[in-house]
């Protein structure tokens, strides 16, 4: 189910949340909306869902203009960071709730043959989903008896229960600790590959976007900075903002580049090499991180392997010469990197 956003603008008073946004999200793809807080990611997602209205522009879902359709007519599933659950209902009942509402407004006695058939269908669908999200053994527990990661999987099962054509996730793992977030994003990728529903998720975590998404839309200050695959954005960023948001960067001789893309030598082998001294040397696992103070007065961050640093005989105070590595991605530094 493709999503096409055209000329979308949204303001809140004097604040421009979205500024003429245009983007197309292909059917069956897992797309990340990535950017800093306040950049417009969640506003765009909410407008796609129909939870907010744009000031101007259109939203089309599978070629149908959905701009003025209410959320329940768009056939989307939505999962928030702080999701609402029915605390008095079991996991299975929470997942079944949307299906029951859609079936004759809810299943209640008297139990006609049709209602019994509907109830059996709903139970089969709930069982299928709980198995899919690995919660079958917790079906009779209350939400308070689940871990944060399990509750979020339950929320995803509930969103999928009504078989949405589009699944929208707003910072779905933001409230969880780092270990659980990593486990869940790996699980989300596998889940998406199984159900193949068009999925859009909001995140400010570049590692999460790079690891999970088929395509990333980088949004900043209400504008789309760049759209592309994780490799395209990392290897060929459109500007220094995108480069900085997709990974660590530093500056060397007027260009922005990544710390691991800097060659370090203990003698001036290249005419363009910039001289400096090792101001700080920090060993972190297999990496050695250097802060080099150049003769121009710049602090340059450099990342080497421990083996390379040992081979160079580096120590704090040592004189070194720096050059961009062959094939390094470099961008003229025109503005501060966010």
CSV table of N, CA and C in Angstrom, one decimal, residues 142-240:
chain,number,residue,atom,x,y,z
A,142,UNK,N,-2.1,-10.1,32.6
A,142,UNK,CA,-2.5,-8.7,32.4
A,142,UNK,C,-1.3,-7.9,32.0
A,143,UNK,N,-1.5,-6.8,31.4
A,143,UNK,CA,-0.4,-6.0,30.9
A,143,UNK,C,0.7,-5.6,32.0
A,144,UNK,N,0.2,-5.5,33.2
A,144,UNK,CA,1.1,-5.2,34.3
A,144,UNK,C,2.1,-6.3,34.6
A,145,UNK,N,1.7,-7.5,34.1
A,145,UNK,CA,2.6,-8.7,34.4
A,145,UNK,C,3.6,-8.9,33.3
A,146,UNK,N,3.7,-8.0,32.3
A,146,UNK,CA,4.6,-8.1,31.2
A,146,UNK,C,5.7,-7.1,31.4
A,147,UNK,N,6.9,-7.4,30.7
A,147,UNK,CA,8.0,-6.5,30.6
A,147,UNK,C,7.6,-5.4,29.6
A,148,UNK,N,8.4,-4.3,29.6
A,148,UNK,CA,8.2,-3.3,28.7
A,148,UNK,C,8.3,-3.7,27.2
A,149,UNK,N,9.2,-4.6,26.9
A,149,UNK,CA,9.4,-5.1,25.6
A,149,UNK,C,8.2,-6.0,25.2
A,150,UNK,N,7.7,-6.8,26.1
A,150,UNK,CA,6.5,-7.6,25.9
A,150,UNK,C,5.3,-6.8,25.6
A,151,UNK,N,5.1,-5.7,26.4
A,151,UNK,CA,3.9,-4.8,26.2
A,151,UNK,C,4.0,-4.2,24.8
A,152,UNK,N,5.2,-3.8,24.4
A,152,UNK,CA,5.3,-3.2,23.1
A,152,UNK,C,4.9,-4.2,22.0
A,153,UNK,N,5.4,-5.4,22.1
A,153,UNK,CA,5.0,-6.5,21.2
A,153,UNK,C,3.5,-6.7,21.2
A,154,UNK,N,2.9,-6.6,22.4
A,154,UNK,CA,1.4,-6.8,22.4
A,154,UNK,C,0.8,-5.6,21.7
A,155,UNK,N,1.3,-4.4,21.8
A,155,UNK,CA,0.7,-3.2,21.1
A,155,UNK,C,0.8,-3.4,19.6
A,156,UNK,N,1.9,-4.0,19.1
A,156,UNK,CA,2.1,-4.2,17.7
A,156,UNK,C,1.1,-5.3,17.2
A,157,UNK,N,0.9,-6.3,18.0
A,157,UNK,CA,-0.1,-7.4,17.7
A,157,UNK,C,-1.5,-6.8,17.6
A,158,UNK,N,-1.8,-5.9,18.5
A,158,UNK,CA,-3.1,-5.3,18.5
A,158,UNK,C,-3.3,-4.4,17.3
A,159,UNK,N,-2.2,-3.7,16.9
A,159,UNK,CA,-2.3,-2.9,15.7
A,159,UNK,C,-2.5,-3.7,14.4
A,160,UNK,N,-1.8,-4.9,14.4
A,160,UNK,CA,-1.9,-5.8,13.2
A,160,UNK,C,-3.2,-6.6,13.2
A,161,UNK,N,-3.9,-6.6,14.3
A,161,UNK,CA,-5.1,-7.5,14.4
A,161,UNK,C,-6.2,-7.2,13.3
A,162,UNK,N,-6.3,-5.9,13.0
A,162,UNK,CA,-7.4,-5.5,12.1
A,162,UNK,C,-6.9,-5.5,10.7
A,163,UNK,N,-5.7,-6.1,10.4
A,163,UNK,CA,-5.1,-6.3,9.1
A,163,UNK,C,-5.0,-4.9,8.4
A,164,UNK,N,-4.3,-4.0,8.9
A,164,UNK,CA,-4.1,-2.7,8.3
A,164,UNK,C,-3.3,-2.8,7.0
A,165,UNK,N,-3.6,-1.9,6.1
A,165,UNK,CA,-2.8,-1.8,4.9
A,165,UNK,C,-1.5,-1.0,5.2
A,166,UNK,N,-1.5,-0.2,6.2
A,166,UNK,CA,-0.3,0.6,6.6
A,166,UNK,C,-0.1,0.5,8.1
A,167,UNK,N,1.1,0.3,8.5
A,167,UNK,CA,1.4,0.3,9.9
A,167,UNK,C,2.3,1.5,10.3
A,168,UNK,N,1.9,2.3,11.2
A,168,UNK,CA,2.6,3.5,11.6
A,168,UNK,C,3.1,3.4,13.0
A,169,UNK,N,4.4,3.6,13.2
A,169,UNK,CA,5.0,3.5,14.5
A,169,UNK,C,5.7,4.8,14.9
A,170,UNK,N,5.3,5.4,16.0
A,170,UNK,CA,5.9,6.7,16.5
A,170,UNK,C,6.8,6.4,17.6
A,171,UNK,N,8.1,6.4,17.4
A,171,UNK,CA,9.1,6.1,18.4
A,171,UNK,C,8.7,4.9,19.2
A,172,UNK,N,8.5,3.8,18.6
A,172,UNK,CA,7.9,2.6,19.3
A,172,UNK,C,8.7,2.1,20.4
A,173,UNK,N,10.0,2.3,20.3
A,173,UNK,CA,10.9,1.7,21.3
A,173,UNK,C,11.6,2.7,22.2
A,174,UNK,N,11.2,4.0,22.1
A,174,UNK,CA,11.9,5.1,22.7
A,174,UNK,C,11.8,5.0,24.3
A,175,UNK,N,10.8,4.4,24.9
A,175,UNK,CA,10.7,4.3,26.3
A,175,UNK,C,11.4,3.1,26.9
A,176,UNK,N,12.1,2.3,26.1
A,176,UNK,CA,12.7,1.1,26.6
A,176,UNK,C,14.2,1.3,26.7
A,177,UNK,N,14.9,0.4,27.5
A,177,UNK,CA,16.3,0.6,27.7
A,177,UNK,C,17.0,0.1,26.4
A,178,UNK,N,18.3,0.4,26.3
A,178,UNK,CA,19.1,0.2,25.1
A,178,UNK,C,19.1,-1.3,24.7
A,179,UNK,N,19.3,-2.2,25.6
A,179,UNK,CA,19.4,-3.6,25.3
A,179,UNK,C,18.0,-4.1,24.7
A,180,UNK,N,16.9,-3.7,25.3
A,180,UNK,CA,15.6,-4.2,24.8
A,180,UNK,C,15.3,-3.5,23.5
A,181,UNK,N,15.7,-2.2,23.3
A,181,UNK,CA,15.5,-1.6,22.0
A,181,UNK,C,16.1,-2.3,20.9
A,182,UNK,N,17.4,-2.7,21.2
A,182,UNK,CA,18.1,-3.4,20.1
A,182,UNK,C,17.5,-4.7,19.8
A,183,UNK,N,17.0,-5.5,20.8
A,183,UNK,CA,16.4,-6.8,20.5
A,183,UNK,C,15.1,-6.6,19.8
A,184,UNK,N,14.3,-5.5,20.1
A,184,UNK,CA,13.0,-5.3,19.5
A,184,UNK,C,13.2,-4.8,18.0
A,185,UNK,N,14.2,-4.0,17.8
A,185,UNK,CA,14.3,-3.5,16.4
A,185,UNK,C,14.7,-4.7,15.5
A,186,UNK,N,15.5,-5.6,16.0
A,186,UNK,CA,15.8,-6.8,15.2
A,186,UNK,C,14.6,-7.6,15.0
A,187,UNK,N,13.8,-7.7,16.0
A,187,UNK,CA,12.5,-8.5,15.9
A,187,UNK,C,11.6,-7.8,14.9
A,188,UNK,N,11.5,-6.5,15.0
A,188,UNK,CA,10.6,-5.7,14.1
A,188,UNK,C,11.0,-6.0,12.6
A,189,UNK,N,12.3,-6.0,12.3
A,189,UNK,CA,12.7,-6.3,10.9
A,189,UNK,C,12.2,-7.6,10.5
A,190,UNK,N,12.4,-8.6,11.4
A,190,UNK,CA,11.9,-10.0,11.0
A,190,UNK,C,10.4,-10.0,10.9
A,191,UNK,N,9.7,-9.4,11.8
A,191,UNK,CA,8.3,-9.3,11.7
A,191,UNK,C,7.8,-8.7,10.4
A,192,UNK,N,8.4,-7.6,10.0
A,192,UNK,CA,8.0,-6.9,8.8
A,192,UNK,C,8.2,-7.8,7.6
A,193,UNK,N,9.3,-8.6,7.6
A,193,UNK,CA,9.6,-9.5,6.4
A,193,UNK,C,8.5,-10.6,6.4
A,194,UNK,N,7.9,-10.9,7.5
A,194,UNK,CA,6.9,-12.0,7.5
A,194,UNK,C,5.6,-11.5,7.1
A,195,UNK,N,5.2,-10.3,7.6
A,195,UNK,CA,3.8,-9.8,7.3
A,195,UNK,C,3.7,-8.9,6.1
A,196,UNK,N,4.9,-8.3,5.7
A,196,UNK,CA,5.0,-7.5,4.5
A,196,UNK,C,4.0,-6.4,4.4
A,197,UNK,N,3.6,-5.8,5.5
A,197,UNK,CA,2.7,-4.6,5.5
A,197,UNK,C,3.6,-3.3,5.3
A,198,UNK,N,3.1,-2.4,4.6
A,198,UNK,CA,3.8,-1.1,4.4
A,198,UNK,C,3.9,-0.5,5.8
A,199,UNK,N,5.2,-0.2,6.2
A,199,UNK,CA,5.4,0.3,7.6
A,199,UNK,C,6.2,1.5,7.5
A,200,UNK,N,5.8,2.5,8.4
A,200,UNK,CA,6.6,3.8,8.5
A,200,UNK,C,6.8,4.0,10.0
A,201,UNK,N,8.1,4.2,10.4
A,201,UNK,CA,8.3,4.4,11.8
A,201,UNK,C,9.2,5.6,12.0
A,202,UNK,N,8.8,6.3,13.1
A,202,UNK,CA,9.6,7.6,13.5
A,202,UNK,C,10.7,7.2,14.5
A,203,UNK,N,11.8,7.8,14.3
A,203,UNK,CA,12.9,7.6,15.2
A,203,UNK,C,13.9,8.8,15.1
A,204,UNK,N,14.6,9.0,16.3
A,204,UNK,CA,15.7,10.0,16.2
A,204,UNK,C,17.0,9.3,16.4
A,205,UNK,N,16.9,7.9,16.4
A,205,UNK,CA,18.1,7.1,16.6
A,205,UNK,C,18.6,6.6,15.3
A,206,UNK,N,19.8,7.2,14.8
A,206,UNK,CA,20.3,6.9,13.5
A,206,UNK,C,20.7,5.4,13.4
A,207,UNK,N,21.2,4.8,14.5
A,207,UNK,CA,21.6,3.4,14.4
A,207,UNK,C,20.3,2.5,14.2
A,208,UNK,N,19.2,2.9,14.8
A,208,UNK,CA,18.0,2.2,14.6
A,208,UNK,C,17.5,2.2,13.2
A,209,UNK,N,17.6,3.4,12.6
A,209,UNK,CA,17.1,3.6,11.2
A,209,UNK,C,18.0,2.9,10.3
A,210,UNK,N,19.3,3.0,10.5
A,210,UNK,CA,20.3,2.3,9.6
A,210,UNK,C,20.1,0.8,9.6
A,211,UNK,N,19.8,0.2,10.8
A,211,UNK,CA,19.7,-1.2,11.0
A,211,UNK,C,18.4,-1.8,10.5
A,212,UNK,N,17.3,-1.1,10.6
A,212,UNK,CA,16.0,-1.6,10.4
A,212,UNK,C,15.4,-1.3,9.0
A,213,UNK,N,15.6,-0.1,8.6
A,213,UNK,CA,14.8,0.5,7.4
A,213,UNK,C,15.3,0.0,6.1
A,214,UNK,N,14.4,-0.1,5.1
A,214,UNK,CA,14.7,-0.3,3.7
A,214,UNK,C,15.1,1.1,3.1
A,215,UNK,N,14.4,2.1,3.6
A,215,UNK,CA,14.6,3.5,3.1
A,215,UNK,C,14.5,4.5,4.3
A,216,UNK,N,15.2,5.6,4.2
A,216,UNK,CA,15.2,6.5,5.3
A,216,UNK,C,14.9,7.9,4.7
A,217,UNK,N,13.9,8.6,5.4
A,217,UNK,CA,13.6,10.0,5.0
A,217,UNK,C,14.1,10.8,6.2
A,218,UNK,N,15.1,11.7,5.8
A,218,UNK,CA,15.7,12.5,6.9
A,218,UNK,C,15.0,13.9,6.9
A,219,UNK,N,14.4,14.2,8.0
A,219,UNK,CA,13.6,15.4,8.2
A,219,UNK,C,14.3,16.3,9.2
A,220,UNK,N,14.4,17.6,8.9
A,220,UNK,CA,14.9,18.6,9.8
A,220,UNK,C,14.2,19.9,9.5
A,221,UNK,N,13.8,20.5,10.6
A,221,UNK,CA,13.2,21.9,10.6
A,221,UNK,C,12.0,21.9,9.6
A,222,UNK,N,11.2,20.8,9.6
A,222,UNK,CA,10.0,20.7,8.7
A,222,UNK,C,10.3,20.4,7.3
A,223,UNK,N,11.5,20.2,6.9
A,223,UNK,CA,11.8,19.9,5.5
A,223,UNK,C,12.5,18.5,5.3
A,224,UNK,N,12.3,17.9,4.2
A,224,UNK,CA,13.0,16.7,3.8
A,224,UNK,C,14.4,17.0,3.3
A,225,UNK,N,15.4,16.6,4.0
A,225,UNK,CA,16.8,16.8,3.6
A,225,UNK,C,17.3,15.8,2.6
A,226,UNK,N,16.9,14.6,2.7
A,226,UNK,CA,17.3,13.5,1.8
A,226,UNK,C,16.5,12.3,2.0
A,227,UNK,N,16.2,11.5,0.9
A,227,UNK,CA,15.6,10.2,1.0
A,227,UNK,C,16.5,9.2,0.3
A,228,UNK,N,16.7,8.1,0.9
A,228,UNK,CA,17.5,7.1,0.2
A,228,UNK,C,17.6,5.8,1.1
A,229,UNK,N,18.3,4.8,0.6
A,229,UNK,CA,18.6,3.6,1.4
A,229,UNK,C,19.6,4.0,2.4
A,230,UNK,N,19.8,3.2,3.5
A,230,UNK,CA,20.8,3.4,4.5
A,230,UNK,C,22.2,3.6,3.9
A,231,UNK,N,22.5,2.8,2.9
A,231,UNK,CA,23.9,2.9,2.3
A,231,UNK,C,24.0,4.2,1.5
A,232,UNK,N,23.0,4.6,0.8
A,232,UNK,CA,23.0,5.8,0.0
A,232,UNK,C,23.2,7.0,0.9
A,233,UNK,N,22.5,7.1,2.0
A,233,UNK,CA,22.6,8.2,2.9
A,233,UNK,C,23.9,8.2,3.6
A,234,UNK,N,24.4,7.1,4.0
A,234,UNK,CA,25.7,7.0,4.7
A,234,UNK,C,26.9,7.3,3.8
A,235,UNK,N,26.9,6.7,2.6
A,235,UNK,CA,28.0,6.9,1.7
A,235,UNK,C,27.9,8.1,0.8
A,236,UNK,N,26.7,8.7,0.6
A,236,UNK,CA,26.6,9.8,-0.3
A,236,UNK,C,25.6,10.8,0.3
A,237,UNK,N,25.9,11.4,1.4
A,237,UNK,CA,24.9,12.3,2.0
A,237,UNK,C,24.8,13.6,1.2
A,238,UNK,N,23.5,14.1,1.2
A,238,UNK,CA,23.3,15.3,0.4
A,238,UNK,C,24.0,16.6,1.0
A,239,UNK,N,24.2,16.6,2.3
A,239,UNK,CA,24.8,17.8,2.9
A,239,UNK,C,25.4,17.4,4.2
A,240,UNK,N,26.0,18.4,4.9
A,240,UNK,CA,26.7,18.0,6.2
A,240,UNK,C,25.7,17.7,7.3
